[in-house]
Short mmCIF file of C-alpha atoms in Angstrom, two decimals:
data_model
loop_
_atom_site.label_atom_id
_atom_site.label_comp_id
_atom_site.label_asym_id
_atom_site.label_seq_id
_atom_site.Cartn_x
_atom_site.Cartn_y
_atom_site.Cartn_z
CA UNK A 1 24.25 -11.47 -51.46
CA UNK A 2 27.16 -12.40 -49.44
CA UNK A 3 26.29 -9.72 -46.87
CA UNK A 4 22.54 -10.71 -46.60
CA UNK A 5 23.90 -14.56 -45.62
CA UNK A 6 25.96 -13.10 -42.80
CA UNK A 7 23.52 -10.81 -41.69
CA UNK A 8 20.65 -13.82 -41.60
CA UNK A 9 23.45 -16.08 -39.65
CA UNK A 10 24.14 -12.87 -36.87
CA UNK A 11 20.34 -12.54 -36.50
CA UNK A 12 19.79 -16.22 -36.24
CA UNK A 13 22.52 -16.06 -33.47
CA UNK A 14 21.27 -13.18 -31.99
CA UNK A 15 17.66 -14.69 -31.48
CA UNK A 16 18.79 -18.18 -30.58
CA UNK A 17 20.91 -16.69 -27.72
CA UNK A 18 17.72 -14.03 -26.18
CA UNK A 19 15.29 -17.29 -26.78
CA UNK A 20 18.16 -19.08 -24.73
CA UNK A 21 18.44 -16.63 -21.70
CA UNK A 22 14.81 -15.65 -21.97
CA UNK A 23 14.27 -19.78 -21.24
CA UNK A 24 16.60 -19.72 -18.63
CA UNK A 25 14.72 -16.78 -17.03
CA UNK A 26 11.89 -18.41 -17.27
CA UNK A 27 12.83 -21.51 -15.71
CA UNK A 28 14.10 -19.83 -13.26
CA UNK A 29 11.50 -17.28 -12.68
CA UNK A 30 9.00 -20.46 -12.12
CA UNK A 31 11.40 -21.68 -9.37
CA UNK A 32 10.75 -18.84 -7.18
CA UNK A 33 9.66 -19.45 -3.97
CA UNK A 34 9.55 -18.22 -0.32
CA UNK A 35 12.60 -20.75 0.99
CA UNK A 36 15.95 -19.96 0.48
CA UNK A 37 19.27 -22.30 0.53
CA UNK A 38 20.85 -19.91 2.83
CA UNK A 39 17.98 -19.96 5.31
CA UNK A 40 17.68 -23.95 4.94
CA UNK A 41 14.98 -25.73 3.63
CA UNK A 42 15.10 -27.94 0.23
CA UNK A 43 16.26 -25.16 -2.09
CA UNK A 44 13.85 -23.77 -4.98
CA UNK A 45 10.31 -25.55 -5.01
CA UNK A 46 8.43 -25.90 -7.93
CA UNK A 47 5.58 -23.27 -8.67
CA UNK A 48 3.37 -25.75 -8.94
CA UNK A 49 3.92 -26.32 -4.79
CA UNK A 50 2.39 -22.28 -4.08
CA UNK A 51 -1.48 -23.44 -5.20
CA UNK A 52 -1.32 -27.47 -4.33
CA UNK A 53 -3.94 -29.61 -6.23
CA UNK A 54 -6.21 -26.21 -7.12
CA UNK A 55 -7.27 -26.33 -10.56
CA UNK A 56 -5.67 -23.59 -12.59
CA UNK A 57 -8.45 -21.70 -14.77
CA UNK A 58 -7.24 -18.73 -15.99
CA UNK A 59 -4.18 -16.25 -17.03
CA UNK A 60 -5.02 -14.47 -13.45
CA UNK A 61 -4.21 -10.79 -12.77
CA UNK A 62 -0.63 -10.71 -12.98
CA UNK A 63 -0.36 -14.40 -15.21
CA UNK A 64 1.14 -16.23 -11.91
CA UNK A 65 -1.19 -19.37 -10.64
CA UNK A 66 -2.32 -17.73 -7.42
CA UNK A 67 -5.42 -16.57 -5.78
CA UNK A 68 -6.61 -12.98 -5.18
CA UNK A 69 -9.87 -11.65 -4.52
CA UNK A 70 -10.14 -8.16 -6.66
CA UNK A 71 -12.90 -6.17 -7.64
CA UNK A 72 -11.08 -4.87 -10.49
CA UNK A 73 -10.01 -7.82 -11.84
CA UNK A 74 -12.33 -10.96 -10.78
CA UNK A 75 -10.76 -13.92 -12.59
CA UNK A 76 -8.36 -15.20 -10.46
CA UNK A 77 -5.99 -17.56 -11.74
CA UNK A 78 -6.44 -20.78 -9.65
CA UNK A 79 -9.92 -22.36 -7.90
CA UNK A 80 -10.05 -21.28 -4.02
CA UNK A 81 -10.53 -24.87 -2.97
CA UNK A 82 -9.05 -28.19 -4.21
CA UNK A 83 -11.39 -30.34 -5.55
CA UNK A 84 -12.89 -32.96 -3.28
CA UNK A 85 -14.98 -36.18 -4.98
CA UNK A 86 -18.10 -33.75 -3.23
CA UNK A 87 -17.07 -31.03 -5.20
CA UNK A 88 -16.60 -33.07 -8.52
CA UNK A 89 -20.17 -34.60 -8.26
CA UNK A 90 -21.27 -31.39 -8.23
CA UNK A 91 -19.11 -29.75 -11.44
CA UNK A 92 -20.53 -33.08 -13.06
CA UNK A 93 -24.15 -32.24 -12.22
CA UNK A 94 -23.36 -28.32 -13.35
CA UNK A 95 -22.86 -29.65 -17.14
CA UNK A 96 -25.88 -31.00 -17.23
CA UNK A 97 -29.61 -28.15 -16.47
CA UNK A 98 -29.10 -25.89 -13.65
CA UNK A 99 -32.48 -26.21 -12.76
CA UNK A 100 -31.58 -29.56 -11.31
CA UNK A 101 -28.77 -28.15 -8.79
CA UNK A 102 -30.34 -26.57 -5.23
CA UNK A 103 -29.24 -23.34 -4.09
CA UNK A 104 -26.90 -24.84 -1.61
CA UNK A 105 -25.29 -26.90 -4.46
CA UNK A 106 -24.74 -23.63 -6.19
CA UNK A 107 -23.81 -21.88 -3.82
CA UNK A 108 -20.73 -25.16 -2.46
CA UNK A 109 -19.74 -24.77 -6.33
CA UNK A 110 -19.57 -20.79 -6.12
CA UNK A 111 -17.27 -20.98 -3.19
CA UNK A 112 -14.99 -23.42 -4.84
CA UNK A 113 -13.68 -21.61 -6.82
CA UNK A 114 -13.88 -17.91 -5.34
CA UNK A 115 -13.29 -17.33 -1.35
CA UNK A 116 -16.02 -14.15 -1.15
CA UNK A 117 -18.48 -12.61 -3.03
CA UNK A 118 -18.43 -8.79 -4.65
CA UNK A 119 -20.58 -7.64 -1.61
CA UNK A 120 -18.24 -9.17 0.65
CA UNK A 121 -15.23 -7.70 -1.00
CA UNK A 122 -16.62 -4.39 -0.62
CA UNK A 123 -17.97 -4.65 2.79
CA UNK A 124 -16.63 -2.31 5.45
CA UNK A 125 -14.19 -3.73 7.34
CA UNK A 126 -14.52 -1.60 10.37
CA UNK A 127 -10.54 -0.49 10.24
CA UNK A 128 -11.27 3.17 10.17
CA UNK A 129 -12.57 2.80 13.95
CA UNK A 130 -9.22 1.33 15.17
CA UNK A 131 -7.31 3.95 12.88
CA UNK A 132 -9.34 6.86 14.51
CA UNK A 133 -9.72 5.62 17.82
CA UNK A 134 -5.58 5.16 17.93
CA UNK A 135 -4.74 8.47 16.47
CA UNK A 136 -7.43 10.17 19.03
CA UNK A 137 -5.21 8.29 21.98
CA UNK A 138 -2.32 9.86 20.57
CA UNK A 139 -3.55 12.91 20.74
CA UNK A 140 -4.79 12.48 23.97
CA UNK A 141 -1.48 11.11 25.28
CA UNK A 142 0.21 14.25 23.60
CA UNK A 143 -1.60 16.28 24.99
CA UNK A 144 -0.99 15.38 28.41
CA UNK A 145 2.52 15.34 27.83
CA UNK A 146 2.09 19.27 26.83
CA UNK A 147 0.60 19.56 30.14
CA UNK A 148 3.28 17.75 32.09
CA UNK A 149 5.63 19.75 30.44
CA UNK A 150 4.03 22.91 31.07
CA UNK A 151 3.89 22.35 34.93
CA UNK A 152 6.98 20.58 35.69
CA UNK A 153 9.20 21.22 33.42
CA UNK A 154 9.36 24.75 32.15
CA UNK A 155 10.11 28.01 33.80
CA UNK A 156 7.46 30.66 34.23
CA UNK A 157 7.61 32.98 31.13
CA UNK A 158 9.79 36.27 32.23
CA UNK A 159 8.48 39.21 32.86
CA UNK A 160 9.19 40.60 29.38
CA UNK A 161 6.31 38.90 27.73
CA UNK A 162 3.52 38.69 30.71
CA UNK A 163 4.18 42.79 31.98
CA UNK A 164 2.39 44.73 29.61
CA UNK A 165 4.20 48.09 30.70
CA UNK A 166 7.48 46.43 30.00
CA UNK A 167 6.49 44.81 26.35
CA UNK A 168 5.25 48.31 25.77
CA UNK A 169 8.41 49.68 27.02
CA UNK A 170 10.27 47.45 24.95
CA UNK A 171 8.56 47.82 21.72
CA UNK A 172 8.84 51.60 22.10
CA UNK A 173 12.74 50.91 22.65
CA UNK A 174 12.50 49.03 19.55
CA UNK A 175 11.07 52.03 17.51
CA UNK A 176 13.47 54.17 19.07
CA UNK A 177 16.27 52.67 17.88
CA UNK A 178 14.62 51.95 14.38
CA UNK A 179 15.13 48.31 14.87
CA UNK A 180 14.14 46.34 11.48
CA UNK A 181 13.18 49.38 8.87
CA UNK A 182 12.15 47.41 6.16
CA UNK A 183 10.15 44.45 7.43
CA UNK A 184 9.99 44.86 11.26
CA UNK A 185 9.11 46.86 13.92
CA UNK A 186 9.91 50.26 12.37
CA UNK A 187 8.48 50.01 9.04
CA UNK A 188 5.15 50.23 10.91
CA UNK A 189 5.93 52.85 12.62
CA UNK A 190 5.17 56.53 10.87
CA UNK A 191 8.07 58.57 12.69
CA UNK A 192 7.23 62.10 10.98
CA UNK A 193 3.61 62.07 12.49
CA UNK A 194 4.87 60.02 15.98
CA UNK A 195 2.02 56.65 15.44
CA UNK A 196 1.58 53.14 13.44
CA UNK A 197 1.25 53.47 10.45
CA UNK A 198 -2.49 52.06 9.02
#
């Protein structure tokens, strides 16, 4: 019995300490901001600072009060707009029939509270054009620069490798001398019969 007492006190202590730190994380985890003491500025802001007067409506997609438009996850956590005395007239009006609201009305409360719609989310955006268009000018410009190279920069290739006689000549040195047996020259070479091998 004794034993069970001091093993209830250690796991009280134990628990009160995490719930401790995990509080102090927390707190300080919901300072976070984009300022920094070092950099100036008047230290850690309040979370609350990030989304202004925006009503907060939801756990959001990663449980912080901000505002993202996904397709996989459309709930964000905080209105898009703050609420004007326009817009409250209108959430007002929504409790009562929707038949009484106009289209526009509906759609001045729609974007209040989300910035774009699915089809707008999903719209092309026309990036692929600047993508392609700058990876064809570097191609372009590379090539050119192979060019450049070619005329002004490098030697004429030796005699060697444009003569045919002499690459001929060269190879047949090669076979002579049974240069590279196992994977070169001379393994294709069938000496008993004097040709390549096929």
């Amino acid at each position: 019995m004794e034993h069970a007492s001091e093993f209830v006190t250690m796991a009280s202590f134990a628990v009160g300490s995490v719930v401790r730190r995990c509080g102090r994380l927390a707190g300080g985890a919901a300072r976070l901001s984009t300022s920094a003491r070092a950099l100036g500025g008047d230290g850690m802001p309040a979370i609350i600072e990030r989304h202004g007067k925006r009503e907060v409506i939801g756990y959001g997609y990663n449980g912080q009060p901000n505002y993202i438009d996904r397709v996989d996850y459309p709930i964000p956590a905080v209105r898009f707009k703050e609420e004007t005395p326009q817009i409250k007239a209108l959430r007002e009006k929504e409790k009562g029939d929707w038949k009484n609201l106009t289209k526009e009305e509906v759609q001045e409360l729609y974007r209040a509270t989300f910035c774009r719609t699915f089809a707008e989310i999903q719209a092309p955006t026309g990036e692929w054009k600047l993508a392609l268009g700058g990876t064809l000018i570097a191609c372009s410009l590379a090539i050119w620069v192979y060019i450049w190279m070619k005329l002004f920069v490098y030697d004429k290739m030796p005699a060697t490798i444009t003569d045919p006689q002499r690459v001929e000549a060269q190879v047949q040195r090669m076979i002579d001398l049974r240069m590279n047996p196992v994977q070169g020259v001379a393994s294709n070479w069938d000496y008993e019969k004097g040709q390549w091998k096929n």
